[in-house]
């Protein structure tokens, strides 16, 4: 029965993991929203709808941006209230886990997280749009391949975070109970 | 009407038998009355007429046949006996007539096929037993009445001037000669209403007139007869022997029903009536001089066409003319709405029909019959097996009373041969006219063009889409042994292995192509074949003929929103089954009526169902704001660099010349902006004495100085615009401003265009150096010929992409003209067009005096650019059969949803590609269909939907998949994929992927052919050009390495690959080489009265270039004429206008117009090649040993270069890879 650094790490991870689950669910909803569309050509040909749709796609892609706030000068002043980007926080939270577990010398947990960490690094530095600040590129994201890939990615992450949530819970209790 | 028919009769009497065969269907019975001979003559014409006029007419004809039957007792008896289909055929006469009738009935009745089969017998029966006929007639009469009611509304529509006018206009367009007919037809149309509604005598005449007009003169009598017969039949229902006129009316309205009745009537006593009617009809026919004229004018085929056009109801006439199917389609298209088929379409149809039918004026009739037949087939196919039905049909038909008649009618026409019926009908009329069954029949049959019929019927019946694989396309070819792999004639798109019927209906490969014309059943099979699966689209291409349909309700599937198309199946008259999602939908009431034919209950004959490419005029349901006007904004670079290049003069000159030809209506608006380091707006508001220039120098926060007066109405401010265009070239001659603020100028343009949307044309001559979106030079000239990494193929900034997305949201497209002599980072600039559905033009090293060939090219391109069609605020949706799914799109657009492309503008030169995957096994279907629907606002402010539908068979064996490869489409799709790969990954990746595509597919094929030596490199015949084309791609500017290629050139080539339609792209990838110093007229074709020689294609290898020759290379956007050192001086003198080789100048870009045979041939050949190119090719005369020859020699892709394989080496390389 000892409140070790490892126990602290697991407790913090537990909380942050809930946030990650939220992010994953948000991703799933966002991609689903992108995928669903009205079949009616009447709606499709409506420029208002076109604009809304475009804005929607851009908004979602914007939320998935890698980097905050490099909006071109002037042009987007009125649209600055787009909300926070979600990709970078997610990646940084996950990286934080890994660092904490490294410090706590929880090798098994670290080992479980390293693959995802590397995936995040790859995703971050190898974004689909060349030289683009968007991890998700509006012109490309509607591509059925990209979209289904993104959806799969989001579902897998959700599963991973859920499992790790319970794993952290178990580990936290275990470290607390075991001296 | 009958009278005119009669007049022809005498002359045509000789023909009569055959014609009768043709005409018989239409009004054979009637002819019999007046006089067989005259009828016969009329017959052919009539048959044509009937076809065009509509099914209703046919039924009449049928009736007439019935009448004929009675006339010829023997025939009559035979008919009853014939109740068997086979007999009917044999007795084409009787059968044909029946068949004719059947089409009508068929259309009316869903289960027409069965009915048809039965119907023939029934008629026969009728003949034998009048009573039975009466019953049938009555039933039919009921139908008729109902139909007539419907018609009446329809008729009104028809009568509506608009309808007629449209039809007439169409007709006139299509067939000048027909015009007369049209007029006639229109008149008759007017008459029709009355006719159709009430079976009034007066109405009858009209109907007759109509018919006559439609039909050829000879035919006319027949038609008349048929009409009369029909009318009689109609009338018969209640009173067996009603007056002919009445009968006609009824017939028209109730053609199908009437047919039944006819048979009955004919059997009973109506024959006489019919005869009388015929005579009357004949007279009327005579009265229709125009018809006769039309017939005479038109060739057999032409006649058909014309008759169709001429057909009283324009729609009907047109359809008929265009080959029944097309006409039918037209007719059906909109009961209310007028179906205006471009005359061209009709013509084509006519031609087709002619070709199919063969010759003989009667043919038209047969066409009609064919159409009818085809419909039944369609029905049958949907319902069950079409072919089987026909044969059995006759027998079963008798039982049903009312339905039977209709059915019977169909059987007549169709039953057997849906197509045949038509033919039969034609013959039948004759028969009817000429009682002698056997002789007349025999003669008729040939005319009828049975072969065509049989094919159709067989195809219909079989529905056997998968026929045995084409042995030729599967013949293994040993690539390393075959020295001359390139055929000497152009490579055509493979024809999908469908039955004849569907083949005819299928979409033109110019608009819609699939890389595999046999779709594999499963994704596993596709993976095994290692071939790309995708579509290549050219949806908005300039069509010479296009059925335009105006309808209150556009019939679409309720669940997947597919537009009704030729490949849907009609379960019965009231329901159709979607061919993409298999949902069963109701046929709307409006769709049941075919305005062209004034017939009811033939939804399968409407133009939507007869043409795979149609255009709908969308109703207000399809717009949520008023259609936007045509708005054009020109954004011009006027920095020092631009003024130096001198493009302004050319642009302003072109604009001045084409200002009146800009597509648009009275609302058209136009505006101009210029920019260097500041942005200049031009106030052109009406009332100003001269254009007012407004300068905005705050490029960080651009604003519009006077938002209302910058885009002005073209017509109200024309003088000011002209003043401005005249002044512009000289306004900036002394500028010292070298900077270019393209980004802010585009932002301003976006603000200006936001309220309306439209087209922005940007002319840029250098790297943008100020304000948002400024770019740095990224090209390292030393890396141009690097074989390693080619960098900077992607954009340097997101600015242009985002701007393009904003523009796309506001329905604004940005077209980029880049005229620069230095690196301008096209990779970044192109984004502004790529995502806003614009187009990109690039003129490297442009200078108006130093580079005259580029200046000339710009001039010609501008002419095309300014005057070509344009569609605004467009969306394109591509649908495919359930189980297939689209994933990646290629082209210039923004993908708004997984199957919807947002196109701010659409132009006729834009091509698209789509990659497909097979998500569910297609085991339960034998056909897959693809449909693209392009919804756009025309420059006239009309909302239109252009729909293309492609139908392909599904196969389950690997061999069949290979047999159906469309190698050109596959190469174009691969090129598109390679461009994506080189941008997202690297150029070398893309090159490897291209090579792997060949290696994989050939090794996959090799493993399926077990008995081959492993050492040989074999490919199926369909794929034999695959390695050659891939090698050509690897040596293309976009993908080549090791040869010095400027980055902008490379990027431009990639842009072209992405957005060029297949036909133009193929020439870019693999140029055509011809030897032109020995052009002969052998195999020459005639185009517009010019003789165009057709020299054989040469392979792209220096071994083909002899020093004694002169060669023309067609690279799509460039022509090279290479003159050998020892070229014949006669050729040089005759064609080039110089005495000998040495005196030819180094830069020569045109051929002088010399009055010599060889010059004429060469020029007509080049002109022919130039026709229909979006980018006008520039001609370069290249002397052997001149410095320019490297440009020419780099296109000889079969030769070895320092950095790339020769073709043979490439094959060895592939072989090596396969053996690994």
Short mmCIF file of C-alpha atoms in Angstrom, two decimals, chain B residues 71-304:
data_model
loop_
_atom_site.label_atom_id
_atom_site.label_comp_id
_atom_site.label_asym_id
_atom_site.label_seq_id
_atom_site.Cartn_x
_atom_site.Cartn_y
_atom_site.Cartn_z
CA UNK B 71 -59.05 -9.64 -97.51
CA UNK B 72 -56.92 -12.55 -98.22
CA UNK B 73 -58.96 -15.39 -96.94
CA UNK B 74 -56.10 -17.67 -97.26
CA UNK B 75 -54.01 -15.36 -95.25
CA UNK B 76 -56.61 -14.93 -92.72
CA UNK B 77 -56.86 -18.53 -92.22
CA UNK B 78 -53.23 -18.84 -92.19
CA UNK B 79 -53.04 -16.27 -89.56
CA UNK B 80 -55.31 -18.01 -87.22
CA UNK B 81 -53.42 -21.08 -87.93
CA UNK B 82 -50.33 -19.14 -87.53
CA UNK B 83 -51.30 -18.36 -84.10
CA UNK B 84 -48.00 -20.04 -83.60
CA UNK B 85 -45.26 -17.62 -83.69
CA UNK B 86 -43.22 -19.46 -86.14
CA UNK B 87 -46.01 -19.46 -88.56
CA UNK B 88 -46.44 -15.85 -88.18
CA UNK B 89 -42.97 -15.26 -89.05
CA UNK B 90 -43.19 -17.42 -92.00
CA UNK B 91 -46.25 -15.57 -92.95
CA UNK B 92 -44.56 -12.37 -92.32
CA UNK B 93 -47.48 -10.60 -93.65
CA UNK B 94 -49.93 -11.61 -91.18
CA UNK B 95 -47.49 -11.86 -88.47
CA UNK B 96 -45.88 -8.62 -89.21
CA UNK B 97 -49.03 -6.80 -89.01
CA UNK B 98 -49.78 -8.47 -85.85
CA UNK B 99 -46.43 -7.66 -84.61
CA UNK B 100 -46.91 -4.12 -85.39
CA UNK B 101 -50.02 -4.06 -83.48
CA UNK B 102 -48.40 -5.81 -80.69
CA UNK B 103 -45.85 -3.17 -80.10
CA UNK B 104 -48.54 -0.77 -79.36
CA UNK B 105 -50.38 -3.08 -77.23
CA UNK B 106 -47.25 -4.21 -75.67
CA UNK B 107 -46.46 -0.76 -74.68
CA UNK B 108 -49.84 -0.43 -73.21
CA UNK B 109 -49.81 -3.66 -71.47
CA UNK B 110 -47.03 -4.63 -69.21
CA UNK B 111 -47.24 -8.26 -69.94
CA UNK B 112 -47.29 -7.45 -73.53
CA UNK B 113 -44.93 -10.10 -74.57
CA UNK B 114 -47.07 -12.89 -73.57
CA UNK B 115 -49.93 -11.07 -74.88
CA UNK B 116 -48.18 -10.64 -78.11
CA UNK B 117 -47.53 -14.17 -78.55
CA UNK B 118 -51.08 -14.79 -77.89
CA UNK B 119 -52.22 -11.85 -79.72
CA UNK B 120 -51.30 -13.09 -83.10
CA UNK B 121 -53.30 -16.14 -82.61
CA UNK B 122 -56.07 -14.13 -81.21
CA UNK B 123 -56.28 -12.01 -84.24
CA UNK B 124 -56.31 -15.03 -86.27
CA UNK B 125 -58.96 -16.41 -84.19
CA UNK B 126 -60.78 -13.28 -84.63
CA UNK B 127 -60.53 -13.65 -88.27
CA UNK B 128 -61.94 -17.04 -88.02
CA UNK B 129 -64.47 -16.17 -85.42
CA UNK B 130 -65.70 -12.63 -85.68
CA UNK B 131 -67.44 -12.86 -82.40
CA UNK B 132 -64.30 -13.51 -80.56
CA UNK B 133 -62.75 -10.63 -82.25
CA UNK B 134 -65.46 -8.42 -81.25
CA UNK B 135 -64.91 -9.31 -77.72
CA UNK B 136 -61.33 -8.55 -78.09
CA UNK B 137 -62.18 -5.41 -79.81
CA UNK B 138 -64.45 -4.39 -77.07
CA UNK B 139 -61.83 -5.00 -74.56
CA UNK B 140 -59.46 -3.12 -76.64
CA UNK B 141 -61.96 -0.45 -77.07
CA UNK B 142 -62.10 -0.05 -73.38
CA UNK B 143 -58.46 0.31 -73.27
CA UNK B 144 -58.66 2.71 -76.03
CA UNK B 145 -61.16 4.77 -74.35
CA UNK B 146 -59.07 5.00 -71.31
CA UNK B 147 -56.13 5.68 -73.39
CA UNK B 148 -57.95 8.22 -75.36
CA UNK B 149 -58.86 10.03 -72.26
CA UNK B 150 -55.33 10.18 -71.23
CA UNK B 151 -54.44 11.18 -74.62
CA UNK B 152 -56.75 13.99 -74.69
CA UNK B 153 -54.75 15.75 -72.07
CA UNK B 154 -51.70 14.71 -73.84
CA UNK B 155 -53.06 15.73 -77.04
CA UNK B 156 -53.60 19.07 -75.67
CA UNK B 157 -50.06 19.16 -74.79
CA UNK B 158 -49.16 18.13 -78.19
CA UNK B 159 -51.36 20.61 -79.66
CA UNK B 160 -49.64 23.15 -77.53
CA UNK B 161 -47.57 25.18 -79.88
CA UNK B 162 -44.50 24.77 -77.83
CA UNK B 163 -44.56 21.08 -78.16
CA UNK B 164 -45.06 21.18 -81.80
CA UNK B 165 -42.63 23.84 -82.39
CA UNK B 166 -40.04 22.02 -80.46
CA UNK B 167 -40.66 18.92 -82.38
CA UNK B 168 -40.73 20.72 -85.59
CA UNK B 169 -37.58 22.50 -84.78
CA UNK B 170 -35.92 19.31 -83.95
CA UNK B 171 -37.08 17.76 -87.04
CA UNK B 172 -35.99 20.66 -89.05
CA UNK B 173 -32.60 20.57 -87.53
CA UNK B 174 -32.17 16.99 -88.15
CA UNK B 175 -33.54 16.85 -91.57
CA UNK B 176 -33.97 19.74 -93.76
CA UNK B 177 -35.91 17.71 -96.20
CA UNK B 178 -38.01 16.59 -93.38
CA UNK B 179 -38.90 20.09 -92.58
CA UNK B 180 -41.69 19.88 -94.95
CA UNK B 181 -42.68 16.76 -93.24
CA UNK B 182 -42.46 18.42 -89.99
CA UNK B 183 -44.77 21.03 -91.03
CA UNK B 184 -47.04 18.36 -92.14
CA UNK B 185 -46.54 16.56 -89.01
CA UNK B 186 -47.25 19.54 -86.97
CA UNK B 187 -50.38 20.05 -88.85
CA UNK B 188 -51.29 16.53 -88.37
CA UNK B 189 -50.46 16.93 -84.77
CA UNK B 190 -52.89 19.65 -84.48
CA UNK B 191 -55.26 17.34 -86.05
CA UNK B 192 -54.25 14.61 -83.77
CA UNK B 193 -55.84 15.94 -80.75
CA UNK B 194 -59.12 15.75 -82.39
CA UNK B 195 -58.31 12.45 -83.87
CA UNK B 196 -57.08 10.89 -80.82
CA UNK B 197 -59.77 12.10 -78.61
CA UNK B 198 -62.75 11.29 -80.49
CA UNK B 199 -62.61 8.73 -83.08
CA UNK B 200 -64.03 11.32 -85.31
CA UNK B 201 -63.71 11.03 -89.00
CA UNK B 202 -62.10 14.37 -89.14
CA UNK B 203 -59.64 13.28 -86.60
CA UNK B 204 -58.89 10.33 -88.70
CA UNK B 205 -57.79 12.36 -91.58
CA UNK B 206 -55.39 14.11 -89.40
CA UNK B 207 -54.03 11.00 -88.14
CA UNK B 208 -53.70 9.78 -91.58
CA UNK B 209 -51.96 12.85 -92.63
CA UNK B 210 -49.64 12.45 -89.88
CA UNK B 211 -48.92 9.01 -90.88
CA UNK B 212 -48.50 9.79 -94.39
CA UNK B 213 -46.20 12.57 -93.68
CA UNK B 214 -44.17 10.31 -91.58
CA UNK B 215 -44.17 7.48 -93.94
CA UNK B 216 -42.59 7.50 -97.29
CA UNK B 217 -45.00 8.12 -100.08
CA UNK B 218 -45.28 4.53 -100.97
CA UNK B 219 -45.61 3.64 -97.43
CA UNK B 220 -48.21 6.20 -96.92
CA UNK B 221 -50.92 4.28 -98.53
CA UNK B 222 -50.08 1.44 -96.33
CA UNK B 223 -50.08 3.65 -93.39
CA UNK B 224 -53.32 5.01 -94.34
CA UNK B 225 -54.56 1.63 -94.61
CA UNK B 226 -53.10 0.74 -91.41
CA UNK B 227 -54.58 3.74 -89.91
CA UNK B 228 -57.83 3.01 -91.27
CA UNK B 229 -57.39 -0.44 -90.12
CA UNK B 230 -56.55 0.76 -86.73
CA UNK B 231 -59.33 3.09 -86.68
CA UNK B 232 -61.58 0.40 -87.76
CA UNK B 233 -60.26 -1.77 -85.13
CA UNK B 234 -60.84 0.84 -82.59
CA UNK B 235 -64.23 1.54 -83.73
CA UNK B 236 -64.75 -2.09 -84.07
CA UNK B 237 -64.58 -2.74 -80.47
CA UNK B 238 -68.09 -1.72 -80.09
CA UNK B 239 -69.17 -1.70 -83.68
CA UNK B 240 -67.07 -3.96 -85.69
CA UNK B 241 -67.41 -2.03 -88.87
CA UNK B 242 -67.18 1.56 -87.86
CA UNK B 243 -66.27 4.15 -90.34
CA UNK B 244 -62.66 4.18 -91.19
CA UNK B 245 -62.11 7.60 -89.92
CA UNK B 246 -63.38 6.71 -86.55
CA UNK B 247 -61.31 3.75 -86.56
CA UNK B 248 -58.30 5.77 -87.21
CA UNK B 249 -58.86 8.00 -84.35
CA UNK B 250 -59.38 5.25 -82.04
CA UNK B 251 -56.42 3.50 -83.31
CA UNK B 252 -54.21 6.37 -82.75
CA UNK B 253 -55.19 6.76 -79.25
CA UNK B 254 -55.51 3.14 -78.50
CA UNK B 255 -53.12 1.79 -80.90
CA UNK B 256 -52.45 -1.27 -78.94
CA UNK B 257 -56.00 -1.98 -78.20
CA UNK B 258 -57.06 -1.08 -81.57
CA UNK B 259 -54.79 -3.61 -83.00
CA UNK B 260 -56.65 -6.30 -81.31
CA UNK B 261 -59.84 -4.86 -82.33
CA UNK B 262 -58.48 -4.59 -85.74
CA UNK B 263 -57.76 -8.10 -86.05
CA UNK B 264 -61.22 -8.77 -84.98
CA UNK B 265 -62.67 -6.25 -87.25
CA UNK B 266 -60.61 -7.35 -90.06
CA UNK B 267 -61.70 -10.84 -89.50
CA UNK B 268 -65.29 -10.00 -89.33
CA UNK B 269 -66.24 -7.61 -91.99
CA UNK B 270 -64.16 -4.73 -91.24
CA UNK B 271 -61.96 -5.68 -93.99
CA UNK B 272 -64.09 -3.81 -96.34
CA UNK B 273 -64.17 -0.94 -94.03
CA UNK B 274 -60.53 -1.13 -93.67
CA UNK B 275 -60.12 -1.19 -97.32
CA UNK B 276 -62.23 1.82 -97.60
CA UNK B 277 -60.31 3.41 -94.94
CA UNK B 278 -57.22 2.55 -96.70
CA UNK B 279 -58.40 4.14 -99.76
CA UNK B 280 -59.29 7.14 -97.81
CA UNK B 281 -56.04 7.04 -96.14
CA UNK B 282 -54.38 6.70 -99.41
CA UNK B 283 -56.08 9.75 -100.57
CA UNK B 284 -54.92 11.53 -97.56
CA UNK B 285 -51.52 10.21 -98.15
CA UNK B 286 -51.59 11.71 -101.54
CA UNK B 287 -52.63 14.87 -99.99
CA UNK B 288 -49.48 14.77 -98.01
CA UNK B 289 -47.10 15.87 -100.62
CA UNK B 290 -44.57 16.80 -98.11
CA UNK B 291 -44.41 13.34 -96.92
CA UNK B 292 -43.75 12.04 -100.26
CA UNK B 293 -41.22 14.67 -100.82
CA UNK B 294 -39.57 13.87 -97.63
CA UNK B 295 -39.44 10.29 -98.57
CA UNK B 296 -38.02 11.04 -101.88
CA UNK B 297 -35.50 13.34 -100.39
CA UNK B 298 -34.39 11.01 -97.80
CA UNK B 299 -32.54 7.95 -98.78
CA UNK B 300 -34.00 4.75 -97.61
CA UNK B 301 -32.46 5.31 -94.33
CA UNK B 302 -32.85 8.93 -94.57
CA UNK B 303 -36.40 8.44 -95.44
CA UNK B 304 -36.93 6.63 -92.33
#
